[in-house]
Short mmCIF file of C-alpha atoms (C1' of nucleotides) in Angstrom, two decimals:
data_model
loop_
_atom_site.label_atom_id
_atom_site.label_comp_id
_atom_site.label_asym_id
_atom_site.label_seq_id
_atom_site.Cartn_x
_atom_site.Cartn_y
_atom_site.Cartn_z
CA MET A 1158 0.00 0.00 0.00
CA PHE A 1159 1.19 3.43 -0.83
CA ASP A 1160 1.08 6.62 1.13
CA ILE A 1161 -1.14 9.01 -0.75
CA ARG A 1162 1.27 11.80 0.16
CA VAL A 1163 4.03 10.09 -1.77
CA ILE A 1164 1.76 9.63 -4.76
CA ARG A 1165 0.81 13.28 -4.52
CA GLU A 1166 4.43 14.39 -4.57
CA SER A 1167 6.00 11.91 -6.93
CA GLY A 1168 3.19 10.01 -8.56
CA ASP A 1169 4.92 10.16 -11.94
CA LYS A 1170 7.95 8.39 -10.58
CA ILE A 1171 5.84 5.68 -9.01
CA GLN A 1172 3.87 5.24 -12.19
CA SER A 1173 6.94 4.78 -14.32
CA ARG A 1174 8.56 2.43 -11.82
CA LEU A 1175 5.43 0.32 -11.66
CA GLY A 1176 5.50 -0.04 -15.41
CA ASP A 1177 3.02 -2.69 -16.56
CA ARG A 1178 2.05 -3.41 -12.99
CA GLY A 1179 0.46 0.01 -12.77
CA LYS A 1180 -1.83 -0.56 -15.70
CA GLY A 1181 -5.50 -0.07 -14.98
CA ILE A 1182 -4.92 2.24 -12.06
CA ASP A 1183 -6.78 5.51 -12.32
CA TRP A 1184 -4.13 7.93 -11.12
CA ASP A 1185 -6.14 11.02 -11.96
CA LEU A 1186 -9.05 9.80 -9.91
CA LEU A 1187 -6.69 9.07 -7.04
CA LEU A 1188 -5.33 12.61 -7.07
CA LYS A 1189 -8.76 14.12 -7.49
CA LEU A 1190 -10.11 12.21 -4.49
CA ASP A 1191 -7.08 13.27 -2.48
CA VAL A 1192 -7.71 16.95 -3.17
CA GLU A 1193 -11.42 16.62 -2.46
CA ARG A 1194 -10.76 14.86 0.79
CA ARG A 1195 -8.30 17.45 2.04
CA ASP A 1196 -10.52 20.35 1.07
CA LEU A 1197 -13.47 18.91 2.90
CA LEU A 1198 -11.34 17.97 5.86
CA THR A 1199 -9.97 21.49 6.22
CA GLN A 1200 -13.49 22.89 6.12
CA VAL A 1201 -14.80 20.50 8.71
CA GLU A 1202 -11.85 20.99 11.00
CA LYS A 1203 -12.33 24.75 10.95
CA LYS A 1204 -15.94 24.30 11.93
CA ARG A 1205 -15.09 21.80 14.61
CA HIS A 1206 -12.61 24.25 16.02
CA ARG A 1207 -15.18 27.03 16.09
CA ARG A 1208 -17.67 24.69 17.70
CA LYS A 1209 -15.24 23.74 20.43
CA THR A 1210 -14.56 27.38 21.19
CA VAL A 1211 -18.23 28.24 21.41
CA LEU A 1212 -18.94 25.20 23.56
CA SER A 1213 -16.35 26.16 26.11
CA GLU A 1214 -17.86 29.65 26.27
CA ILE A 1215 -21.25 28.14 26.94
CA GLY A 1216 -19.70 25.95 29.58
CA LYS A 1217 -18.13 28.92 31.30
CA LEU A 1218 -21.44 30.78 31.40
CA LYS A 1219 -23.15 27.71 32.84
CA CYS A 1220 -20.58 27.36 35.57
CA GLN A 1221 -20.98 30.98 36.51
CA GLY A 1222 -24.72 30.40 36.75
CA LYS A 1223 -25.45 32.92 34.03
CA PRO A 1224 -28.46 32.55 31.72
CA ASP A 1225 -28.09 30.73 28.40
CA ASP A 1226 -26.94 32.74 25.44
CA THR A 1227 -29.39 31.74 22.73
CA LYS A 1228 -27.21 33.16 20.00
CA LEU A 1229 -24.35 30.87 20.97
CA LEU A 1230 -26.65 27.88 21.29
CA GLN A 1231 -28.02 28.52 17.85
CA GLU A 1232 -24.58 28.85 16.33
CA VAL A 1233 -23.46 25.58 17.87
CA GLU A 1234 -26.52 23.81 16.60
CA LYS A 1235 -25.99 25.12 13.11
CA LEU A 1236 -22.33 24.13 13.16
CA ALA A 1237 -23.20 20.65 14.36
CA GLU A 1238 -25.55 20.17 11.44
CA GLU A 1239 -23.03 21.39 8.90
CA ILE A 1240 -20.29 19.27 10.38
CA ARG A 1241 -22.46 16.18 10.29
CA ALA A 1242 -23.33 16.77 6.65
CA GLU A 1243 -19.74 17.40 5.60
CA GLU A 1244 -18.40 14.44 7.52
CA ALA A 1245 -20.89 12.23 5.74
CA GLY A 1246 -19.46 13.54 2.49
CA ILE A 1247 -15.89 12.70 3.44
CA LYS A 1248 -16.47 9.10 4.40
CA PRO A 1249 -17.27 7.73 0.92
CA ILE A 1250 -14.36 9.65 -0.58
CA GLU A 1251 -11.97 8.22 1.98
CA ASP A 1252 -13.32 4.72 1.46
CA GLN A 1253 -12.91 4.94 -2.27
CA LEU A 1254 -9.44 6.43 -1.98
CA ASN A 1255 -8.43 3.72 0.44
CA ASP A 1256 -9.78 0.94 -1.72
CA LEU A 1257 -7.88 2.29 -4.72
CA LEU A 1258 -4.67 2.51 -2.72
CA LEU A 1259 -5.08 -1.06 -1.46
CA ARG A 1260 -5.24 -2.29 -5.05
CA ILE A 1261 -1.95 -0.81 -6.21
CA PRO A 1262 0.78 -3.45 -6.31
CA ASN A 1263 4.22 -2.90 -4.86
CA ILE A 1264 6.99 -1.24 -6.85
CA PRO A 1265 9.65 -3.65 -8.10
CA HIS A 1266 13.12 -3.04 -6.68
CA GLU A 1267 15.59 -1.54 -9.16
CA THR A 1268 17.45 -4.85 -9.42
CA VAL A 1269 14.32 -6.68 -10.59
CA PRO A 1270 14.41 -7.59 -14.28
CA SER A 1271 11.50 -6.17 -16.19
CA GLY A 1272 9.32 -8.49 -18.16
CA GLU A 1273 5.78 -9.65 -18.58
CA ASN A 1274 5.88 -13.29 -17.58
CA GLU A 1275 7.99 -16.09 -16.24
CA SER A 1276 9.96 -16.43 -19.45
CA HIS A 1277 11.67 -13.18 -18.45
CA ASN A 1278 12.82 -14.45 -15.07
CA GLU A 1279 16.58 -14.60 -14.68
CA GLU A 1280 18.50 -17.54 -13.37
CA PHE A 1281 20.53 -16.36 -10.41
CA ARG A 1282 22.38 -19.52 -9.44
CA ARG A 1283 22.20 -23.26 -9.67
CA TRP A 1284 23.24 -26.03 -7.27
CA GLY A 1285 23.96 -29.70 -7.85
CA THR A 1286 23.27 -31.80 -10.89
CA PRO A 1287 20.27 -33.81 -12.06
CA PRO A 1288 20.31 -37.39 -10.80
CA GLN A 1289 21.71 -39.84 -13.32
CA LEU A 1290 19.14 -42.61 -13.50
CA THR A 1291 19.78 -45.80 -15.44
CA PHE A 1292 16.06 -46.28 -15.99
CA SER A 1293 13.23 -44.01 -16.85
CA PRO A 1294 11.89 -42.45 -13.65
CA VAL A 1295 8.39 -43.21 -12.44
CA PRO A 1296 6.11 -40.27 -11.65
CA HIS A 1297 5.51 -39.73 -7.93
CA VAL A 1298 1.81 -40.51 -8.29
CA GLU A 1299 2.44 -44.06 -9.52
CA LEU A 1300 5.37 -44.47 -7.17
CA GLY A 1301 3.32 -43.29 -4.20
CA GLU A 1302 0.45 -45.57 -5.03
CA SER A 1303 2.58 -48.62 -5.65
CA LEU A 1304 4.42 -48.06 -2.37
CA ASP A 1305 1.02 -47.49 -0.75
CA ILE A 1306 2.16 -44.23 0.83
CA LEU A 1307 -0.12 -41.86 -1.10
CA ASP A 1308 -3.84 -42.35 -1.70
CA PHE A 1309 -5.41 -39.91 -4.12
CA LYS A 1310 -8.61 -41.84 -4.89
CA ARG A 1311 -9.98 -42.05 -1.38
CA ALA A 1312 -9.06 -38.45 -0.63
CA THR A 1313 -11.00 -37.39 -3.70
CA ARG A 1314 -14.00 -39.37 -2.53
CA MET A 1315 -14.26 -37.43 0.71
CA SER A 1316 -13.01 -34.00 -0.35
CA GLY A 1317 -12.77 -33.79 -4.13
CA SER A 1318 -9.81 -33.20 -6.35
CA ARG A 1319 -6.55 -31.72 -5.09
CA PHE A 1320 -6.61 -33.60 -1.79
CA THR A 1321 -4.40 -36.48 -0.75
CA ILE A 1322 -4.11 -39.02 2.02
CA TYR A 1323 -0.56 -39.72 3.14
CA LYS A 1324 -0.12 -43.19 4.55
CA GLY A 1325 2.54 -45.06 6.49
CA ALA A 1326 6.04 -44.07 5.42
CA GLY A 1327 4.54 -41.30 3.30
CA ALA A 1328 2.94 -39.67 6.32
CA GLN A 1329 6.12 -40.26 8.26
CA LEU A 1330 8.21 -38.63 5.53
CA GLU A 1331 5.98 -35.57 5.49
CA ARG A 1332 6.25 -35.28 9.27
CA ALA A 1333 10.00 -35.91 9.21
CA LEU A 1334 10.51 -33.13 6.67
CA MET A 1335 8.50 -30.70 8.75
CA ASN A 1336 10.44 -31.49 11.92
CA TYR A 1337 13.79 -31.50 10.16
CA MET A 1338 13.18 -28.08 8.62
CA LEU A 1339 11.86 -26.58 11.84
CA ASP A 1340 14.87 -27.88 13.76
CA LEU A 1341 17.28 -26.57 11.14
CA HIS A 1342 15.81 -23.08 11.13
CA THR A 1343 15.38 -22.79 14.88
CA GLN A 1344 18.67 -24.40 15.92
CA ASN A 1345 21.03 -23.35 13.13
CA HIS A 1346 19.47 -20.24 11.64
CA GLY A 1347 18.08 -18.46 14.69
CA TYR A 1348 14.38 -18.35 13.94
CA LEU A 1349 11.75 -18.47 16.68
CA GLU A 1350 9.19 -21.19 16.13
CA VAL A 1351 5.53 -20.27 16.33
CA ILE A 1352 2.28 -22.10 15.72
CA PRO A 1353 -0.10 -19.40 14.58
CA PRO A 1354 -3.83 -19.46 13.87
CA TYR A 1355 -4.87 -21.02 10.55
CA LEU A 1356 -8.02 -18.93 10.44
CA VAL A 1357 -7.68 -15.18 10.24
CA ASN A 1358 -10.03 -12.25 9.88
CA ARG A 1359 -10.40 -9.75 7.08
CA ALA A 1360 -8.03 -7.19 8.57
CA GLY A 1361 -5.29 -9.80 8.75
CA MET A 1362 -5.74 -10.79 5.13
CA THR A 1363 -5.72 -7.14 4.09
CA GLY A 1364 -2.53 -6.55 6.04
CA THR A 1365 -0.47 -8.98 4.01
CA GLY A 1366 -2.13 -8.10 0.71
CA GLN A 1367 -4.45 -11.04 -0.02
CA LEU A 1368 -7.44 -8.74 0.32
CA PRO A 1369 -9.20 -6.89 -1.12
CA LYS A 1370 -7.99 -8.02 -4.53
CA PHE A 1371 -7.60 -11.78 -4.25
CA GLU A 1372 -10.56 -12.94 -2.22
CA SER A 1373 -11.46 -15.59 -4.78
CA ASP A 1374 -8.17 -17.40 -4.12
CA LEU A 1375 -9.08 -17.95 -0.48
CA PHE A 1376 -11.24 -20.44 1.36
CA TYR A 1377 -13.78 -18.48 3.33
CA ILE A 1378 -15.81 -19.44 6.37
CA ALA A 1379 -18.94 -17.41 6.00
CA SER A 1380 -20.49 -18.25 9.35
CA ASP A 1381 -17.70 -16.47 11.19
CA ASP A 1382 -16.13 -14.24 8.55
CA PHE A 1383 -12.83 -16.12 8.68
CA PHE A 1384 -10.40 -17.01 5.93
CA LEU A 1385 -8.14 -20.05 5.91
CA ILE A 1386 -4.53 -19.01 5.55
CA PRO A 1387 -3.05 -19.66 2.09
CA THR A 1388 0.39 -19.44 3.73
CA ALA A 1389 1.71 -18.94 7.26
CA GLU A 1390 3.06 -15.62 6.00
CA VAL A 1391 -0.37 -14.21 6.75
CA SER A 1392 -0.67 -15.17 10.38
CA VAL A 1393 2.99 -14.77 11.23
CA THR A 1394 3.28 -11.32 9.69
CA ASN A 1395 0.12 -10.33 11.52
CA ILE A 1396 1.70 -11.24 14.84
CA HIS A 1397 2.94 -7.66 14.99
CA ARG A 1398 0.05 -5.90 13.32
CA GLU A 1399 -0.58 -2.47 14.80
CA GLU A 1400 2.53 -2.61 16.92
CA ILE A 1401 5.51 -0.32 17.31
CA LEU A 1402 8.58 -2.50 17.67
CA ASP A 1403 11.82 -1.52 19.32
CA SER A 1404 14.48 -0.99 16.69
CA ALA A 1405 16.99 -2.81 18.88
CA ASP A 1406 14.86 -5.98 18.74
CA LEU A 1407 15.08 -6.11 14.94
CA PRO A 1408 15.43 -8.24 12.98
CA LEU A 1409 12.70 -10.48 14.36
CA ARG A 1410 12.78 -13.89 12.73
CA TYR A 1411 10.00 -16.45 12.94
CA VAL A 1412 9.45 -19.89 11.53
CA ALA A 1413 6.14 -21.72 11.38
CA GLY A 1414 5.15 -25.07 9.96
CA THR A 1415 1.50 -24.94 9.01
CA PRO A 1416 -1.01 -26.30 6.60
CA CYS A 1417 -1.90 -23.89 3.79
CA PHE A 1418 -5.24 -23.70 2.04
CA ARG A 1419 -5.72 -22.46 -1.48
CA ARG A 1420 -8.73 -22.53 -3.74
CA GLU A 1421 -6.54 -22.56 -6.86
CA ALA A 1422 -9.25 -20.68 -8.70
CA GLY A 1423 -8.23 -20.23 -12.29
CA SER A 1424 -5.78 -23.10 -12.30
CA TYR A 1425 -8.22 -25.66 -13.65
CA GLY A 1426 -6.46 -28.28 -15.68
CA LYS A 1427 -3.03 -27.35 -14.29
CA ASP A 1428 -1.16 -29.98 -12.34
CA THR A 1429 -4.33 -31.91 -11.75
CA ARG A 1430 -2.54 -35.09 -10.82
CA GLY A 1431 -0.41 -35.58 -7.78
CA LEU A 1432 0.92 -33.50 -4.95
CA ILE A 1433 2.13 -30.51 -6.91
CA ARG A 1434 -0.95 -28.34 -6.59
CA GLN A 1435 -3.21 -29.13 -3.66
CA HIS A 1436 -6.01 -27.33 -1.85
CA GLN A 1437 -4.29 -28.23 1.40
CA PHE A 1438 -0.57 -28.66 1.85
CA ASN A 1439 2.06 -28.23 4.52
CA LYS A 1440 4.74 -25.62 4.40
CA VAL A 1441 7.48 -24.33 6.66
CA GLU A 1442 7.56 -20.57 6.38
CA LEU A 1443 10.23 -18.07 7.40
CA VAL A 1444 9.23 -14.50 8.23
CA SER A 1445 11.46 -11.53 9.09
CA PHE A 1446 10.78 -8.04 10.34
CA THR A 1447 13.75 -5.72 9.76
CA ASN A 1448 14.92 -2.15 9.76
CA PRO A 1449 14.51 -0.68 6.27
CA GLU A 1450 18.20 -0.40 5.53
CA GLU A 1451 18.82 -4.04 6.38
CA SER A 1452 16.07 -5.73 4.43
CA TYR A 1453 18.02 -6.65 1.31
CA ASP A 1454 20.80 -8.19 3.35
CA GLU A 1455 18.09 -10.08 5.15
CA LEU A 1456 16.66 -11.30 1.86
CA ASP A 1457 20.06 -12.72 0.89
CA ARG A 1458 20.31 -14.40 4.25
CA LEU A 1459 16.80 -15.79 4.03
CA LEU A 1460 17.54 -17.23 0.63
CA ILE A 1461 20.63 -18.98 1.92
CA ASP A 1462 18.68 -20.42 4.86
CA VAL A 1463 16.19 -21.84 2.37
CA GLU A 1464 18.86 -23.23 0.06
CA THR A 1465 20.50 -25.00 2.98
CA VAL A 1466 17.44 -27.22 3.24
CA LEU A 1467 17.73 -28.42 -0.34
CA GLN A 1468 21.48 -28.79 -0.17
CA GLN A 1469 21.28 -30.94 2.94
CA LEU A 1470 18.60 -33.05 1.28
CA GLY A 1471 20.78 -33.38 -1.82
CA LEU A 1472 18.17 -31.99 -4.19
CA HIS A 1473 19.24 -30.29 -7.39
CA TYR A 1474 17.80 -26.78 -7.70
CA ARG A 1475 18.22 -23.35 -9.15
CA VAL A 1476 17.36 -19.87 -7.94
CA VAL A 1477 15.64 -17.42 -10.25
CA THR A 1478 15.01 -13.74 -9.84
CA LEU A 1479 11.41 -13.10 -10.74
CA CYS A 1480 10.78 -10.44 -13.32
CA SER A 1481 8.38 -7.61 -12.60
CA GLY A 1482 5.47 -9.30 -14.34
CA ASP A 1483 5.83 -12.61 -12.50
CA MET A 1484 6.13 -11.20 -9.00
CA GLY A 1485 3.32 -11.32 -6.52
CA PHE A 1486 1.20 -8.28 -5.76
CA SER A 1487 2.92 -7.31 -2.51
CA ALA A 1488 6.54 -8.08 -3.32
CA ALA A 1489 9.32 -5.64 -4.17
CA LYS A 1490 11.74 -8.42 -5.04
CA THR A 1491 11.33 -12.17 -5.18
CA TYR A 1492 13.66 -15.09 -5.63
CA ASP A 1493 12.02 -18.37 -6.47
CA VAL A 1494 13.87 -21.52 -5.58
CA GLU A 1495 13.05 -24.24 -8.09
CA VAL A 1496 13.79 -27.87 -7.44
CA TRP A 1497 14.58 -30.35 -10.17
CA MET A 1498 11.74 -32.74 -10.97
CA PRO A 1499 13.32 -35.70 -12.80
CA VAL A 1500 10.13 -37.12 -14.33
CA GLN A 1501 8.99 -33.95 -16.01
CA GLY A 1502 12.59 -32.87 -16.49
CA VAL A 1503 11.86 -29.35 -15.30
CA PHE A 1504 12.54 -27.08 -12.34
CA ARG A 1505 9.46 -26.47 -10.20
CA GLU A 1506 8.99 -23.78 -7.60
CA ILE A 1507 9.50 -25.12 -4.11
CA SER A 1508 10.12 -21.83 -2.33
CA SER A 1509 9.53 -18.18 -2.89
CA CYS A 1510 11.56 -15.60 -0.95
CA SER A 1511 10.39 -12.02 -1.03
CA ASN A 1512 11.16 -8.64 0.38
CA PHE A 1513 7.96 -6.64 0.71
CA GLU A 1514 9.81 -3.58 1.98
CA ALA A 1515 7.23 -1.41 3.76
CA PHE A 1516 4.30 -2.52 1.61
CA GLN A 1517 2.76 -4.95 4.08
CA ALA A 1518 3.93 -2.96 7.09
CA ARG A 1519 2.01 0.06 5.91
CA ARG A 1520 -1.15 -1.98 5.45
CA ALA A 1521 -0.75 -3.78 8.75
CA ARG A 1522 0.66 -0.72 10.54
CA ILE A 1523 3.81 -2.41 11.79
CA LYS A 1524 6.35 0.21 12.84
CA PHE A 1525 9.55 0.47 14.75
CA ARG A 1526 10.97 3.19 16.96
CA GLY A 1527 14.49 4.23 16.06
CA THR A 1528 17.13 5.50 18.45
CA ASP A 1529 16.04 9.03 17.63
CA GLY A 1530 12.59 8.21 18.99
CA LYS A 1531 10.93 8.55 15.61
CA THR A 1532 8.75 5.81 14.20
CA ASP A 1533 8.80 4.37 10.72
CA PHE A 1534 7.46 1.29 9.00
CA VAL A 1535 9.48 -1.91 9.25
CA HIS A 1536 10.29 -4.02 6.25
CA THR A 1537 8.78 -7.49 6.11
CA LEU A 1538 10.14 -10.52 4.31
CA ASN A 1539 9.24 -14.12 4.00
CA GLY A 1540 10.25 -17.28 2.26
CA SER A 1541 9.11 -20.85 2.17
CA GLY A 1542 11.62 -22.95 3.93
CA VAL A 1543 10.28 -25.02 2.14
CA ALA A 1544 7.00 -26.38 0.76
CA ILE A 1545 6.72 -29.90 2.13
CA GLY A 1546 4.49 -31.59 -0.43
CA ARG A 1547 6.68 -30.60 -3.35
CA THR A 1548 9.72 -31.73 -1.41
CA VAL A 1549 8.13 -35.15 -1.07
CA VAL A 1550 7.64 -35.21 -4.83
CA ALA A 1551 11.25 -34.26 -5.46
CA ILE A 1552 12.55 -36.86 -3.02
CA LEU A 1553 10.39 -39.65 -4.42
CA GLU A 1554 11.34 -38.88 -7.98
CA THR A 1555 15.01 -38.08 -7.37
CA PHE A 1556 15.93 -40.92 -5.06
CA GLN A 1557 13.84 -43.71 -6.55
CA GLN A 1558 15.58 -46.99 -7.30
CA LYS A 1559 15.10 -49.40 -10.13
CA ASP A 1560 13.24 -51.83 -7.84
CA GLY A 1561 10.62 -49.20 -7.01
CA SER A 1562 11.97 -48.31 -3.59
CA VAL A 1563 13.08 -44.82 -2.56
CA LEU A 1564 16.20 -43.90 -0.62
CA ILE A 1565 15.75 -41.37 2.13
CA PRO A 1566 18.29 -38.51 2.32
CA LYS A 1567 20.71 -38.78 5.21
CA ALA A 1568 19.57 -35.53 6.81
CA LEU A 1569 16.18 -37.14 7.41
CA HIS A 1570 17.39 -40.38 8.91
CA PRO A 1571 17.17 -39.17 12.51
CA TYR A 1572 13.58 -38.17 11.82
CA MET A 1573 12.54 -41.43 10.14
CA GLY A 1574 12.95 -43.79 13.04
CA GLY A 1575 15.89 -45.64 11.59
CA ILE A 1576 14.41 -46.21 8.14
CA ASP A 1577 16.70 -45.23 5.28
CA LYS A 1578 14.57 -46.54 2.47
CA ILE A 1579 10.88 -46.73 1.61
CA GLU A 1580 9.94 -50.10 0.19
CA LYS A 1581 6.81 -51.95 -0.70
CA ARG A 1582 5.24 -53.46 2.39
"C1'" G B 439 -24.56 -21.59 24.32
"C1'" G B 440 -26.19 -19.30 29.62
"C1'" A B 441 -24.86 -15.81 33.88
"C1'" G B 442 -21.62 -12.04 35.66
"C1'" A B 443 -17.25 -8.55 35.46
"C1'" G B 444 -14.36 -5.58 32.51
"C1'" G B 445 -11.87 -3.01 28.03
"C1'" U B 446 -8.28 4.41 29.48
"C1'" G B 447 -1.35 6.36 26.73
"C1'" G B 448 4.79 1.23 26.33
"C1'" C B 449 3.00 -0.89 31.27
"C1'" C B 450 0.20 -0.08 35.99
"C1'" G B 451 -3.69 3.03 37.27
"C1'" A B 452 -7.11 7.54 38.55
"C1'" G B 453 -10.97 9.80 36.34
"C1'" U B 454 -19.30 9.26 36.43
"C1'" G B 455 -21.46 15.23 32.30
"C1'" G B 456 -18.00 21.08 30.73
"C1'" U B 457 -11.74 24.03 32.33
"C1'" C B 458 -9.71 15.97 30.37
"C1'" G B 459 -5.68 14.03 25.36
"C1'" A B 460 -6.60 12.63 30.08
"C1'" A B 461 -3.91 12.86 37.43
"C1'" G B 462 -0.26 9.76 39.69
"C1'" G B 463 3.36 5.85 39.40
"C1'" C B 464 6.72 2.66 36.59
"C1'" A B 465 9.61 2.17 32.28
"C1'" A B 466 12.23 4.97 28.46
"C1'" C B 467 15.09 9.24 26.71
"C1'" G B 468 18.04 14.00 27.57
"C1'" G B 469 20.57 16.75 31.41
"C1'" U B 470 22.72 18.08 36.46
"C1'" U B 471 25.37 15.84 40.41
"C1'" U B 472 28.98 11.74 40.75
"C1'" G B 473 35.83 7.23 41.22
"C1'" C B 474 32.15 3.53 38.73
"C1'" U B 475 27.31 1.72 39.53
"C1'" A B 476 23.18 3.16 42.22
"C1'" A B 477 20.35 7.10 44.19
"C1'" A B 478 18.54 12.10 43.98
"C1'" C B 479 16.93 16.31 41.22
"C1'" C B 480 15.30 18.93 36.50
"C1'" G B 481 13.28 18.26 31.73
"C1'" U B 482 11.18 15.33 27.60
"C1'" C B 483 8.02 11.43 26.90
"C1'" G B 484 0.76 8.47 22.86
"C1'" U B 485 -1.09 7.71 17.76
"C1'" A B 486 -2.99 9.50 13.34
"C1'" G B 487 -4.70 13.31 9.94
"C1'" G B 488 -4.63 18.46 8.15
"C1'" U B 489 -1.75 22.93 7.61
"C1'" U B 490 3.20 25.45 7.47
"C1'" A B 491 9.60 26.79 4.30
"C1'" A B 492 10.12 25.87 9.44
"C1'" C B 493 9.02 26.83 14.91
"C1'" G B 494 4.35 25.73 15.42
"C1'" C B 495 -0.88 25.65 15.02
"C1'" C B 496 -5.44 22.90 14.28
"C1'" U B 497 -8.56 18.32 14.31
"C1'" A B 498 -9.64 13.39 15.75
"C1'" C B 499 -8.87 9.22 18.88
"C1'" C B 500 -10.08 6.70 26.33
"C1'" G B 501 -12.28 -1.41 22.34
"C1'" A B 502 -15.69 -0.32 17.47
"C1'" G B 503 -20.14 1.89 15.68
"C1'" G B 504 -24.58 4.54 16.74
"C1'" G B 505 -27.67 7.57 20.23
"C1'" U B 506 -29.05 11.19 24.32
"C1'" U B 507 -27.25 16.30 25.45
"C1'" C B 508 -25.80 23.09 24.09
"C1'" G B 509 -21.61 19.76 25.79
"C1'" A B 510 -19.67 12.53 26.54
"C1'" A B 511 -13.70 8.86 28.55
"C1'" U B 512 -18.03 9.62 31.88
"C1'" C B 513 -25.21 8.32 30.47
"C1'" C B 514 -28.06 4.81 26.79
"C1'" C B 515 -28.10 1.02 22.66
"C1'" U B 516 -25.65 -2.54 19.32
"C1'" C B 517 -21.36 -5.17 18.16
"C1'" C B 518 -16.28 -7.01 19.11
"C1'" C B 519 -12.74 -8.69 22.55
"C1'" U B 520 -10.81 -10.29 27.50
"C1'" C B 521 -11.65 -12.50 32.33
"C1'" U B 522 -14.69 -15.56 36.05
"C1'" C B 523 -18.52 -19.28 36.84
"C1'" C B 524 -21.88 -22.97 34.44
"C1'" G B 525 -22.67 -26.12 30.06
"C1'" C B 526 -20.07 -28.64 26.12
"C1'" C B 527 -15.54 -30.41 24.54
"C1'" A B 528 -9.61 -32.07 23.14
#
RNA sequence: GGAGAGGUGGCCGAGUGGUCGAAGGCAACGGUUUGCUAAACCGUCGUAGGUUAACGCCUACCGAGGGUUCGAAUCCCUCCCUCUCCGCCA
């Protein structure tokens, strides 16, 4: 979200930096509403001031036991009426202005490549090599079913498409990954583990940028006006909503392993089979709150923390810098980490690490107090560290053996109760 | 779900109709004093919006929204939240 004052002063600059992302925004209307609002506000405030003055005069007379001054009473009554009418005129203007502001996406950082879609993303670095298999790899769906660790059919029966039952070693693998990642980030990388709510209210969803624009992507509980979180980013970032943090406490780093719920509206026909795109999936999420001048260092750090997971698991991946057109609404800069999927022979997103700068902080009113006593908005960042379901896919497909079994990466052994291989039961 | 109590500045806490954006305390910050620390003393010390070149000035906010009144932190209504007891439940 942008400060209307900044748009007022340097709207042209913002417009040009937004580029294609700023298409469809009515800048003239924005500025017109801003002027209208301030004019009306000035008028009302003058009248309120006059009213206050008159009221205190009336009060003084009362206290002195003097008779009422009808002239003053009349003036106050007239002012009250005018104020009420003018205030009523301001409200819709403010609402409209606010709604427009909430629908402007964040400005890409200057280091973000410009481009319309993912074909313009830039590879930033690459780690490892694709596994050299002596046979043609089996897709994780068939592998999971033949090992009896994934059950898509029965899940569909009770919940529809894009749901899965994990069974036996499959469930254990999912749980092992979650615990391994949480331990890594808390013990080695200094994040504080939290288990946040999975249901949040409208204000929370607006704070991180899901609302008002992307309501159709969310599962909604109408009876209580709750939304299911599409990512722990929402609840963890909202931990500090409407707070003023102490600059000395920054950066604040949190990690949460939670289920995520996404309607996947508009993705019909995409990744319909398997674990890749689910309505419910588990993810370990990293969230940082930093001082503004430190946020890009923090993004680098966050990215490395995420990459450590894949390196320890021995999964081939690459990091891409998203171009302006492929970035999410709230992000100023995003690195996607893409893991190698041997069956499809492509890299698939397994983590997304973003710096939102002050975009979310402004919406959620998360500030810090500097040593000079002044307050300013923090910068927020987050990254998946990493998506569990897709990690399961990568492990199954990368470490599968000719006999249909799957080797478990060493890093997970302590979490798998001594098993180092998943075999048919 | 039922009954009751309550929501005031970073925290504690006073304030039941006008002079209250709000006493007092704690914490914090600046200063004086001082081997150091501590203590004492003085001062500063909420958020947001508008306006100004700036100092500043103005407006709003005592959970949220309405209402009563010339006037509301204070009275009334609705909602939200917290706490206690009961019910239910893991």
